[in-house]
Every structure is written in C-alpha cells, then in structure tokens.
PDB file of C-alpha atoms in Angstrom:
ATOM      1  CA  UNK A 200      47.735 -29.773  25.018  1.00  0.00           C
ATOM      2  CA  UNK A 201      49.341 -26.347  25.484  1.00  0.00           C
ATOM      3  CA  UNK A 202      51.036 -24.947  22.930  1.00  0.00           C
ATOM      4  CA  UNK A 203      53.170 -21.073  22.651  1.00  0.00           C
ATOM      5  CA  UNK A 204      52.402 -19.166  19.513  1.00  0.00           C
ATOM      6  CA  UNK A 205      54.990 -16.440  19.676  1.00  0.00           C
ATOM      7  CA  UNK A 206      54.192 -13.845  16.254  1.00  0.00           C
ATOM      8  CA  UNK A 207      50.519 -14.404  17.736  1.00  0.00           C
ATOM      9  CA  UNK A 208      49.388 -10.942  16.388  1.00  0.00           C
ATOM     10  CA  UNK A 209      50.498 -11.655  12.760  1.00  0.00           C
ATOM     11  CA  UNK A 210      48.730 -13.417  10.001  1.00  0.00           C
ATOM     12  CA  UNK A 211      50.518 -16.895  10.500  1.00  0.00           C
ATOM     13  CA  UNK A 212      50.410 -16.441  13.793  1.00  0.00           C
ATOM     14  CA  UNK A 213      46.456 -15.336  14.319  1.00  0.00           C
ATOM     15  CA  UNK A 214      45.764 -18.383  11.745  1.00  0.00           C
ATOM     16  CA  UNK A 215      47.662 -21.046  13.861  1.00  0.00           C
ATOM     17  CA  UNK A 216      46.234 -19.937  17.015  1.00  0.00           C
ATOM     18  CA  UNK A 217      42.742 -20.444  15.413  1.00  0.00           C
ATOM     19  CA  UNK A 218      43.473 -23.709  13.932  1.00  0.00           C
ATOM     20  CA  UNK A 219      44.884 -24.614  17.238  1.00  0.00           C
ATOM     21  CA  UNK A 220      42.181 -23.843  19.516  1.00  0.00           C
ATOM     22  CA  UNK A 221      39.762 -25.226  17.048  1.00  0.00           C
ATOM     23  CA  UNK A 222      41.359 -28.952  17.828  1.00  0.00           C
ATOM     24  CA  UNK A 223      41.523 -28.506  21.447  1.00  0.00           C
ATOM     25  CA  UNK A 224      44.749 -26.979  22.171  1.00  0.00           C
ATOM     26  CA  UNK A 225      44.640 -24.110  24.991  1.00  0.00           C
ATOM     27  CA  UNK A 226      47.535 -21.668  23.277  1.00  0.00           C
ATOM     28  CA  UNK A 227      49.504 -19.073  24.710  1.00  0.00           C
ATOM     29  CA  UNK A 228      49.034 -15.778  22.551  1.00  0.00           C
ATOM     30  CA  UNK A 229      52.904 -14.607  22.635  1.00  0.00           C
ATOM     31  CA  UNK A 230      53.416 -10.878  21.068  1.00  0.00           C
ATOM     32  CA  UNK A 231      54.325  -7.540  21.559  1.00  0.00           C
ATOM     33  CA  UNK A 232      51.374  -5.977  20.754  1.00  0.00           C
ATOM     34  CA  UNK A 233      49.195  -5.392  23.777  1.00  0.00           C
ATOM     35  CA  UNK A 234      46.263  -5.025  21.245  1.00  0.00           C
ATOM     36  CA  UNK A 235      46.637  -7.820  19.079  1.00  0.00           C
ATOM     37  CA  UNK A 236      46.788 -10.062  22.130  1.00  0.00           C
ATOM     38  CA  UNK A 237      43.704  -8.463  23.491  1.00  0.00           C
ATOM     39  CA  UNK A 238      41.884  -8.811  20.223  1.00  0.00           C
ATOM     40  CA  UNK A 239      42.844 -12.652  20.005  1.00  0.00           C
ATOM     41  CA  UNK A 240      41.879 -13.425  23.617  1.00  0.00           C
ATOM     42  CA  UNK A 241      38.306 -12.106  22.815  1.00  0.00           C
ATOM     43  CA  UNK A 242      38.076 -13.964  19.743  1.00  0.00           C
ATOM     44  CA  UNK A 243      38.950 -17.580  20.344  1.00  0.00           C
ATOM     45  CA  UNK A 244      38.533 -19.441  23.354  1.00  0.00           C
ATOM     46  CA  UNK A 245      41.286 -20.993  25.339  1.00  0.00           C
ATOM     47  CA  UNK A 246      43.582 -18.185  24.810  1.00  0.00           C
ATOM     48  CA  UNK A 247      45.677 -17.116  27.391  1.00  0.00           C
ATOM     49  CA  UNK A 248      47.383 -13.724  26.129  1.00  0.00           C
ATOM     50  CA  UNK A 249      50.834 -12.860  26.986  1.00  0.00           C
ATOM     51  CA  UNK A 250      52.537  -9.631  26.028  1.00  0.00           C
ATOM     52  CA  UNK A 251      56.106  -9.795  25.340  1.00  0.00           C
ATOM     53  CA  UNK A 252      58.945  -9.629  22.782  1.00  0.00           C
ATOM     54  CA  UNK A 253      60.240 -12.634  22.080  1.00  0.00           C
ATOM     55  CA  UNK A 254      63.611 -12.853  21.714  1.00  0.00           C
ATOM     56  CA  UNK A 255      66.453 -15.428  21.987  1.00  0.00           C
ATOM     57  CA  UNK A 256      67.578 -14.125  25.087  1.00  0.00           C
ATOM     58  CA  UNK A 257      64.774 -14.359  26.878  1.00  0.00           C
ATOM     59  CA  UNK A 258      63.274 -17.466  25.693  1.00  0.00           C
ATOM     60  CA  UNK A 259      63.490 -19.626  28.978  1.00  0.00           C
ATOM     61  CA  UNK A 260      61.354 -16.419  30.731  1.00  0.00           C
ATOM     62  CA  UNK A 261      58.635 -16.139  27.518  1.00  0.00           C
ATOM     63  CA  UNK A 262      57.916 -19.554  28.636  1.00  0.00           C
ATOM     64  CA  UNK A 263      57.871 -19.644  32.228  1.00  0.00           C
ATOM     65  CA  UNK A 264      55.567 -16.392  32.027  1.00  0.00           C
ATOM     66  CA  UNK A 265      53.636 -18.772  30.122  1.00  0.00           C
ATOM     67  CA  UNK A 266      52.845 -22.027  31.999  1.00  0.00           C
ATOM     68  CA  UNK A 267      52.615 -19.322  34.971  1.00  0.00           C
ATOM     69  CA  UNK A 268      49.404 -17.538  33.231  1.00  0.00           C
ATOM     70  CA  UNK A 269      48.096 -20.580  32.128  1.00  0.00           C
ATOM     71  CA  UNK A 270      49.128 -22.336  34.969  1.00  0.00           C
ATOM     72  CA  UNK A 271      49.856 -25.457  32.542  1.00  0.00           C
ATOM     73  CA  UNK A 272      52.989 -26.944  31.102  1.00  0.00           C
ATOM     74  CA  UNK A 273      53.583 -26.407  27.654  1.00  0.00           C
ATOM     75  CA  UNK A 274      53.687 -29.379  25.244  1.00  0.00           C
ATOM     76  CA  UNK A 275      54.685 -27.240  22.182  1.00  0.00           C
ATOM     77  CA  UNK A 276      55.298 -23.992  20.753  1.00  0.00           C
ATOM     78  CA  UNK A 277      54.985 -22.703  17.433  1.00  0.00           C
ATOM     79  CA  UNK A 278      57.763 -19.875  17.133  1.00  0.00           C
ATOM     80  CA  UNK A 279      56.393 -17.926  14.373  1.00  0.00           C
ATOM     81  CA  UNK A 280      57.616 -14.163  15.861  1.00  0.00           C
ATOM     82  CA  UNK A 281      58.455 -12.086  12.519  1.00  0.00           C
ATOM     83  CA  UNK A 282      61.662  -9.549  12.505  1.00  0.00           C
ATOM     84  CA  UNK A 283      60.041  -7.885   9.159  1.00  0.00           C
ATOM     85  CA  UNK A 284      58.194  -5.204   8.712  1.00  0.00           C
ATOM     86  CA  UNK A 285      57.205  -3.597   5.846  1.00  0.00           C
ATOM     87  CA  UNK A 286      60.286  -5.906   3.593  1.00  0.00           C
ATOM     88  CA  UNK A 287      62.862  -4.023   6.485  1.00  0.00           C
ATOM     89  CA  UNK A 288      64.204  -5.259   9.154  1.00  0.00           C
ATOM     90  CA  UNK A 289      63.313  -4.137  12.820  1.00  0.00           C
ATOM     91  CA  UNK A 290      66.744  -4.561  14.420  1.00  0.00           C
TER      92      UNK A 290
END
C-alpha cells in the first residue's frame, strides 16, 4: 500500500508515518518543512518525502506530485496537515 501523510512533520503526523511504515505501507511524507521531511526520510524506511503546503486548492497536484516521486498509486492518505500554531491560527 501507499498511503499520503500530509502534517508529516508534526507529532500525529511523524507517529502515523512510523506506525505506517512499520506494517508495510511505503508513505508519502507531505509537509512544508523541507527539514522535517528530510529528517523523516532518514529515519524510517519507505519514505518518500515531498515538500509542499497542502492546501484545498491544490489537493489534486499534492497527490499527483506524489504517485510521481513514488512512482506508485496511492491507496490512502491520512490528511493530518495542522493550521495551528502555537493555539493561533496561521491564515
């Protein structure tokens, strides 16, 4: 399976991409931070990092990046991308 963790970089998100890749899944690390992604791919095998901000609007391209990189289609996604920080939030 290939599943898209968007929110890759924060807690939920690191701790499903773990739990995924520990059963087998191959997951797409989906965030905005260049170095969280970085730090993930490292970490866990059968990461494939992509660096973006994930947003409604461009959704349909998030995931196309994705099975592109991975060169897989994806089976699921986990859409875990915050909009807090710090109790405010970013938009």
């Amino acid at each position: 399976m290939f599943t898209v963790v968007t929110g890759a970089g924060g807690a939920l998100g690191k701790t499903l991409v773990r739990a995924l890749a520990a059963q087998g899944h191959k997951v797409a690390c989906v965030d905005r931070s260049e170095e969280s992604v970085r730090e993930l791919a490292k970490e866990v095998s059968g990461v494939v990092g992509v660096v973006v901000d994930a947003r409604p609007e461009s959704f349909a391209a998030m995931m196309a990046d994705c099975e592109a990189k991975a060169n897989e289609r994806v089976t699921g996604a986990a859409l875990v991308a915050g909009g807090w920080a710090g109790g405010k939030p970013l938009h």
